[in-house]
Amino acid sequence: MDIFVFVKQTFDTEEKIVLQNGIVQEDGAKFVINPYDEYAVEQAIQIRDDVGGKVTLLSVGPERTAEALRTALAMGADEAVLISDERIQGDEFEVAEILASYLRGQSYDLLLGGNFSVDNGAGQVAIRLASLLGLPHAASITKLEITGGQALAHRDAEGDIEVLELPLPALFTAQQGLNEPRYPSLPGIMKAKKKPFQHLTLDDLEGAASLKAKTIRTELTLPPERKAGRILKGELAAQVAELVLALRTESKVI
């Protein structure tokens, strides 16, 4: 079975994010595999170990993304492809189109990715890609079973579970709870250095060099500092009246 896993490198959400002139400062920042993509990598490895095949990591991003791909290779993936080019602006439309340009020339049975990336939370790339490739898909899955040419997936549906059966090839995005991602072992880290790693640019993909992002980010700011809480005093009726007044005039939520 040929399995492709989409991997994005993101900021470590436990680290302090520094903004300067509306740009995140990368100097000294720690980058990691997008946490939801780790579930996808782990699931791909488990499926390959069960039914055989190959797990290929695929990413669109800057050259530093190679570090995240090496980590996923150390987890047990077989090979990696990094598409990196200074012309890439990186909005969801553009990234999905680039991935589609690459995959149209590949043979695949299963595509896996994270439910969304923790840096922008859009959750669009994988679903856009499924549409571009004409594939059935299920987002936010918490269980995946492969039997022959069929996939049975459990999908997180706002507190409930949907059970879907899809024909392969198909695309799925992973939600927390799908599995427990393994840590790269020392032997795995050593083996990762010798695994195939392909670096591509837009010029290597048919039609990709002419792609243009549909959106641009005009501003990026930190959220406002959280204000101190306020304790309401007096009789219950007076507290309720004061609360409603504050919600209407200060918070403007009603």
mmCIF file of C-alpha atoms in Angstrom:
data_model
loop_
_atom_site.group_PDB
_atom_site.id
_atom_site.type_symbol
_atom_site.label_atom_id
_atom_site.label_comp_id
_atom_site.label_asym_id
_atom_site.label_seq_id
_atom_site.Cartn_x
_atom_site.Cartn_y
_atom_site.Cartn_z
ATOM 1 C CA MET A 1 0.000 0.000 0.000
ATOM 2 C CA ASP A 2 1.344 3.423 -0.993
ATOM 3 C CA ILE A 3 0.641 5.920 1.787
ATOM 4 C CA PHE A 4 1.425 9.647 1.702
ATOM 5 C CA VAL A 5 1.398 11.736 4.863
ATOM 6 C CA PHE A 6 1.263 15.538 4.820
ATOM 7 C CA VAL A 7 3.600 17.095 7.361
ATOM 8 C CA LYS A 8 3.880 20.733 8.371
ATOM 9 C CA GLN A 9 6.475 22.283 10.641
ATOM 10 C CA THR A 10 4.996 24.703 13.179
ATOM 11 C CA PHE A 11 6.092 26.741 16.151
ATOM 12 C CA ASP A 12 6.159 24.889 19.451
ATOM 13 C CA THR A 13 2.984 26.205 21.102
ATOM 14 C CA GLU A 14 4.642 25.925 24.523
ATOM 15 C CA GLU A 15 7.299 28.425 23.521
ATOM 16 C CA LYS A 16 6.956 32.197 23.797
ATOM 17 C CA ILE A 17 6.065 33.719 20.431
ATOM 18 C CA VAL A 18 7.782 37.039 19.698
ATOM 19 C CA LEU A 19 6.290 39.466 17.168
ATOM 20 C CA GLN A 20 8.178 42.347 15.605
ATOM 21 C CA ASN A 21 6.490 44.631 13.068
ATOM 22 C CA GLY A 22 3.747 42.066 12.603
ATOM 23 C CA ILE A 23 6.167 39.210 11.836
ATOM 24 C CA VAL A 24 6.941 36.204 14.021
ATOM 25 C CA GLN A 25 10.628 36.215 14.865
ATOM 26 C CA GLU A 26 12.182 32.847 14.054
ATOM 27 C CA ASP A 27 15.559 33.495 15.701
ATOM 28 C CA GLY A 28 15.706 31.304 18.785
ATOM 29 C CA ALA A 29 12.213 29.909 18.184
ATOM 30 C CA LYS A 30 11.622 26.176 18.516
ATOM 31 C CA PHE A 31 9.924 24.380 15.624
ATOM 32 C CA VAL A 32 8.210 20.996 15.802
ATOM 33 C CA ILE A 33 6.043 18.691 13.692
ATOM 34 C CA ASN A 34 2.486 19.972 13.754
ATOM 35 C CA PRO A 35 1.006 17.864 16.619
ATOM 36 C CA TYR A 36 -1.995 16.662 14.580
ATOM 37 C CA ASP A 37 0.339 15.549 11.800
ATOM 38 C CA GLU A 38 2.102 13.277 14.296
ATOM 39 C CA TYR A 39 -1.104 11.263 14.639
ATOM 40 C CA ALA A 40 -1.224 10.918 10.851
ATOM 41 C CA VAL A 41 2.401 9.737 10.711
ATOM 42 C CA GLU A 42 1.825 7.195 13.462
ATOM 43 C CA GLN A 43 -1.321 5.855 11.783
ATOM 44 C CA ALA A 44 0.462 5.488 8.465
ATOM 45 C CA ILE A 45 3.294 3.524 10.078
ATOM 46 C CA GLN A 46 0.852 1.219 11.846
ATOM 47 C CA ILE A 47 -1.085 0.527 8.635
ATOM 48 C CA ARG A 48 2.108 -0.150 6.690
ATOM 49 C CA ASP A 49 3.301 -2.558 9.386
ATOM 50 C CA ASP A 50 -0.047 -4.379 9.226
ATOM 51 C CA VAL A 51 -0.594 -4.650 5.464
ATOM 52 C CA GLY A 52 2.795 -3.768 3.953
ATOM 53 C CA GLY A 53 3.715 -0.954 1.619
ATOM 54 C CA LYS A 54 5.527 2.354 1.939
ATOM 55 C CA VAL A 55 5.025 5.577 3.889
ATOM 56 C CA THR A 56 6.123 8.758 2.130
ATOM 57 C CA LEU A 57 6.160 12.099 3.929
ATOM 58 C CA LEU A 58 5.210 15.141 1.866
ATOM 59 C CA SER A 59 5.625 18.762 2.869
ATOM 60 C CA VAL A 60 5.498 22.247 1.374
ATOM 61 C CA GLY A 61 7.533 24.726 3.370
ATOM 62 C CA PRO A 62 10.877 26.433 3.969
ATOM 63 C CA GLU A 63 14.145 24.521 4.070
ATOM 64 C CA ARG A 64 13.993 24.271 7.876
ATOM 65 C CA THR A 65 11.038 21.905 7.416
ATOM 66 C CA ALA A 66 13.597 19.193 6.666
ATOM 67 C CA GLU A 67 14.148 18.898 10.414
ATOM 68 C CA ALA A 68 10.511 17.954 11.005
ATOM 69 C CA LEU A 69 10.620 15.457 8.159
ATOM 70 C CA ARG A 70 13.773 13.874 9.568
ATOM 71 C CA THR A 71 11.970 13.446 12.893
ATOM 72 C CA ALA A 72 9.048 11.725 11.160
ATOM 73 C CA LEU A 73 11.497 9.501 9.272
ATOM 74 C CA ALA A 74 13.033 8.560 12.618
ATOM 75 C CA MET A 75 9.552 7.584 13.824
ATOM 76 C CA GLY A 76 9.493 4.980 11.051
ATOM 77 C CA ALA A 77 8.368 6.562 7.768
ATOM 78 C CA ASP A 78 10.219 5.296 4.690
ATOM 79 C CA GLU A 79 11.045 8.412 2.687
ATOM 80 C CA ALA A 80 10.333 12.130 2.448
ATOM 81 C CA VAL A 81 9.685 14.819 -0.137
ATOM 82 C CA LEU A 82 10.099 18.520 0.619
ATOM 83 C CA ILE A 83 8.816 21.102 -1.837
ATOM 84 C CA SER A 84 10.543 24.367 -1.010
ATOM 85 C CA ASP A 85 10.742 27.540 -3.069
ATOM 86 C CA GLU A 86 11.105 31.241 -2.258
ATOM 87 C CA ARG A 87 8.187 31.961 -4.591
ATOM 88 C CA ILE A 88 5.750 30.052 -2.367
ATOM 89 C CA GLN A 89 3.632 32.440 -0.298
ATOM 90 C CA GLY A 90 1.911 29.619 1.539
ATOM 91 C CA ASP A 91 -1.815 30.253 1.709
ATOM 92 C CA GLU A 92 -4.124 27.222 1.796
ATOM 93 C CA PHE A 93 -5.151 27.503 -1.858
ATOM 94 C CA GLU A 94 -1.558 27.586 -3.076
ATOM 95 C CA VAL A 95 -0.302 24.760 -0.838
ATOM 96 C CA ALA A 96 -3.181 22.472 -1.849
ATOM 97 C CA GLU A 97 -2.553 23.175 -5.541
ATOM 98 C CA ILE A 98 1.170 22.436 -5.155
ATOM 99 C CA LEU A 99 0.483 19.153 -3.369
ATOM 100 C CA ALA A 100 -2.018 18.203 -6.071
ATOM 101 C CA SER A 101 0.541 18.972 -8.793
ATOM 102 C CA TYR A 102 2.957 16.542 -7.173
ATOM 103 C CA LEU A 103 0.465 13.780 -6.364
ATOM 104 C CA ARG A 104 -1.055 13.687 -9.860
ATOM 105 C CA GLY A 105 2.179 12.052 -10.964
ATOM 106 C CA GLN A 106 2.256 9.523 -8.116
ATOM 107 C CA SER A 107 0.584 6.223 -7.286
ATOM 108 C CA TYR A 108 -1.217 6.257 -3.923
ATOM 109 C CA ASP A 109 -3.786 4.265 -1.976
ATOM 110 C CA LEU A 110 -4.132 6.386 1.151
ATOM 111 C CA LEU A 111 -3.510 10.050 2.006
ATOM 112 C CA LEU A 112 -3.258 11.164 5.636
ATOM 113 C CA GLY A 113 -2.800 14.538 7.295
ATOM 114 C CA GLY A 114 -3.533 16.414 10.485
ATOM 115 C CA ASN A 115 -6.979 17.835 11.189
ATOM 116 C CA PHE A 116 -5.473 21.342 11.203
ATOM 117 C CA SER A 117 -2.190 23.092 11.945
ATOM 118 C CA VAL A 118 -1.740 24.776 15.309
ATOM 119 C CA ASP A 119 -0.119 27.885 13.829
ATOM 120 C CA ASN A 120 -3.081 29.135 11.795
ATOM 121 C CA GLY A 121 -5.855 26.618 12.479
ATOM 122 C CA ALA A 122 -7.398 26.873 9.019
ATOM 123 C CA GLY A 123 -7.884 23.137 8.428
ATOM 124 C CA GLN A 124 -8.309 23.728 4.689
ATOM 125 C CA VAL A 125 -5.347 22.207 2.853
ATOM 126 C CA ALA A 126 -6.236 18.504 3.057
ATOM 127 C CA ILE A 127 -9.908 19.041 2.232
ATOM 128 C CA ARG A 128 -9.041 21.295 -0.720
ATOM 129 C CA LEU A 129 -6.599 18.632 -1.898
ATOM 130 C CA ALA A 130 -9.260 15.908 -1.770
ATOM 131 C CA SER A 131 -11.458 18.061 -3.980
ATOM 132 C CA LEU A 132 -8.654 18.743 -6.452
ATOM 133 C CA LEU A 133 -7.829 15.042 -6.747
ATOM 134 C CA GLY A 134 -11.473 13.929 -6.791
ATOM 135 C CA LEU A 135 -11.029 11.719 -3.708
ATOM 136 C CA PRO A 136 -13.518 10.712 -1.008
ATOM 137 C CA HIS A 137 -12.431 12.068 2.354
ATOM 138 C CA ALA A 138 -13.247 12.175 6.052
ATOM 139 C CA ALA A 139 -11.956 14.808 8.455
ATOM 140 C CA SER A 140 -11.179 14.625 12.157
ATOM 141 C CA ILE A 141 -11.051 10.830 12.413
ATOM 142 C CA THR A 142 -10.410 9.019 15.705
ATOM 143 C CA LYS A 143 -10.233 5.467 14.322
ATOM 144 C CA LEU A 144 -9.215 3.997 10.975
ATOM 145 C CA GLU A 145 -9.364 0.401 9.749
ATOM 146 C CA ILE A 146 -8.240 -0.755 6.295
ATOM 147 C CA THR A 147 -9.695 -3.946 4.816
ATOM 148 C CA GLY A 148 -8.948 -4.723 1.203
ATOM 149 C CA GLY A 149 -9.960 -1.737 -0.876
ATOM 150 C CA GLN A 150 -12.172 -0.209 1.819
ATOM 151 C CA ALA A 151 -11.536 2.073 4.790
ATOM 152 C CA LEU A 152 -13.738 2.226 7.888
ATOM 153 C CA ALA A 153 -13.330 5.491 9.804
ATOM 154 C CA HIS A 154 -14.768 6.885 13.012
ATOM 155 C CA ARG A 155 -15.165 10.632 12.810
ATOM 156 C CA ASP A 156 -15.400 13.123 15.659
ATOM 157 C CA ALA A 157 -18.678 14.974 15.091
ATOM 158 C CA GLU A 158 -19.067 17.626 17.791
ATOM 159 C CA GLY A 159 -19.271 15.244 20.727
ATOM 160 C CA ASP A 160 -20.699 12.315 18.780
ATOM 161 C CA ILE A 161 -19.201 9.721 16.431
ATOM 162 C CA GLU A 162 -19.895 9.186 12.754
ATOM 163 C CA VAL A 163 -18.902 5.838 11.234
ATOM 164 C CA LEU A 164 -18.000 6.112 7.547
ATOM 165 C CA GLU A 165 -16.994 3.505 4.974
ATOM 166 C CA LEU A 166 -15.001 4.856 2.031
ATOM 167 C CA PRO A 167 -13.429 3.195 -1.000
ATOM 168 C CA LEU A 168 -9.699 3.596 -1.506
ATOM 169 C CA PRO A 169 -7.896 5.688 -2.535
ATOM 170 C CA ALA A 170 -9.179 8.170 0.016
ATOM 171 C CA LEU A 171 -7.970 11.032 2.197
ATOM 172 C CA PHE A 172 -8.312 11.307 5.975
ATOM 173 C CA THR A 173 -7.281 13.919 8.549
ATOM 174 C CA ALA A 174 -6.335 12.874 12.063
ATOM 175 C CA GLN A 175 -7.823 14.065 15.319
ATOM 176 C CA GLN A 176 -6.385 13.686 18.804
ATOM 177 C CA GLY A 177 -7.238 10.225 20.107
ATOM 178 C CA LEU A 178 -6.576 8.397 16.837
ATOM 179 C CA ASN A 179 -3.454 6.853 18.399
ATOM 180 C CA GLU A 180 -0.459 7.615 20.602
ATOM 181 C CA PRO A 181 2.465 8.832 18.438
ATOM 182 C CA ARG A 182 5.728 7.082 19.174
ATOM 183 C CA TYR A 183 8.957 8.842 20.072
ATOM 184 C CA PRO A 184 11.864 8.490 17.634
ATOM 185 C CA SER A 185 14.332 5.919 18.941
ATOM 186 C CA LEU A 186 18.099 6.273 18.684
ATOM 187 C CA PRO A 187 18.321 3.520 16.038
ATOM 188 C CA GLY A 188 15.449 5.230 14.213
ATOM 189 C CA ILE A 189 17.303 8.547 14.252
ATOM 190 C CA MET A 190 20.417 6.900 12.824
ATOM 191 C CA LYS A 191 18.433 5.102 10.095
ATOM 192 C CA ALA A 192 16.628 8.330 9.170
ATOM 193 C CA LYS A 193 19.900 9.841 7.973
ATOM 194 C CA LYS A 194 20.133 7.219 5.216
ATOM 195 C CA LYS A 195 16.493 7.198 4.090
ATOM 196 C CA PRO A 196 15.556 8.750 0.709
ATOM 197 C CA PHE A 197 14.927 12.480 0.985
ATOM 198 C CA GLN A 198 13.900 14.393 -2.130
ATOM 199 C CA HIS A 199 14.113 18.192 -2.398
ATOM 200 C CA LEU A 200 11.918 19.781 -5.082
ATOM 201 C CA THR A 201 11.109 23.302 -6.263
ATOM 202 C CA LEU A 202 8.099 24.616 -8.170
ATOM 203 C CA ASP A 203 10.003 24.156 -11.406
ATOM 204 C CA ASP A 204 9.987 20.386 -10.800
ATOM 205 C CA LEU A 205 6.177 20.247 -10.791
ATOM 206 C CA GLU A 206 4.052 20.648 -13.884
ATOM 207 C CA GLY A 207 2.154 23.942 -13.799
ATOM 208 C CA ALA A 208 3.201 24.791 -10.236
ATOM 209 C CA ALA A 209 5.519 27.667 -11.135
ATOM 210 C CA SER A 210 2.551 29.747 -12.288
ATOM 211 C CA LEU A 211 0.509 29.270 -9.102
ATOM 212 C CA LYS A 212 -0.259 32.357 -7.046
ATOM 213 C CA ALA A 213 -1.659 32.623 -3.543
ATOM 214 C CA LYS A 214 -5.248 33.880 -3.320
ATOM 215 C CA THR A 215 -4.830 35.585 0.061
ATOM 216 C CA ILE A 216 -2.191 37.542 1.935
ATOM 217 C CA ARG A 217 -1.851 38.268 5.635
ATOM 218 C CA THR A 218 -1.952 42.010 6.233
ATOM 219 C CA GLU A 219 -1.463 42.054 9.974
ATOM 220 C CA LEU A 220 -0.535 39.759 12.863
ATOM 221 C CA THR A 221 -0.919 40.787 16.497
ATOM 222 C CA LEU A 222 -0.820 39.143 19.884
ATOM 223 C CA PRO A 223 -4.162 38.796 21.698
ATOM 224 C CA PRO A 224 -4.908 41.551 24.244
ATOM 225 C CA GLU A 225 -3.791 40.927 27.800
ATOM 226 C CA ARG A 226 -6.425 39.279 29.907
ATOM 227 C CA LYS A 227 -8.092 41.663 32.328
ATOM 228 C CA ALA A 228 -8.523 40.861 36.005
ATOM 229 C CA GLY A 229 -11.798 39.303 37.063
ATOM 230 C CA ARG A 230 -14.458 41.194 38.984
ATOM 231 C CA ILE A 231 -16.504 39.918 41.913
ATOM 232 C CA LEU A 232 -20.106 41.098 42.031
ATOM 233 C CA LYS A 233 -21.499 41.942 45.444
ATOM 234 C CA GLY A 234 -24.905 42.598 46.918
ATOM 235 C CA GLU A 235 -28.224 40.810 46.576
ATOM 236 C CA LEU A 236 -28.631 38.230 43.813
ATOM 237 C CA ALA A 237 -31.037 40.371 41.805
ATOM 238 C CA ALA A 238 -28.606 43.305 41.939
ATOM 239 C CA GLN A 239 -25.719 41.073 40.865
ATOM 240 C CA VAL A 240 -27.690 39.787 37.877
ATOM 241 C CA ALA A 241 -28.618 43.333 36.836
ATOM 242 C CA GLU A 242 -24.995 44.456 37.131
ATOM 243 C CA LEU A 243 -23.786 41.428 35.152
ATOM 244 C CA VAL A 244 -26.275 41.998 32.336
ATOM 245 C CA LEU A 245 -25.337 45.671 32.187
ATOM 246 C CA ALA A 246 -21.613 44.829 31.995
ATOM 247 C CA LEU A 247 -22.188 42.235 29.255
ATOM 248 C CA ARG A 248 -24.172 44.767 27.257
ATOM 249 C CA THR A 249 -22.120 47.941 27.723
ATOM 250 C CA GLU A 250 -18.582 46.677 28.396
ATOM 251 C CA SER A 251 -18.199 43.277 26.729
ATOM 252 C CA LYS A 252 -20.897 44.018 24.135
ATOM 253 C CA VAL A 253 -21.834 40.359 23.835
ATOM 254 C CA ILE A 254 -25.577 40.893 24.262
#
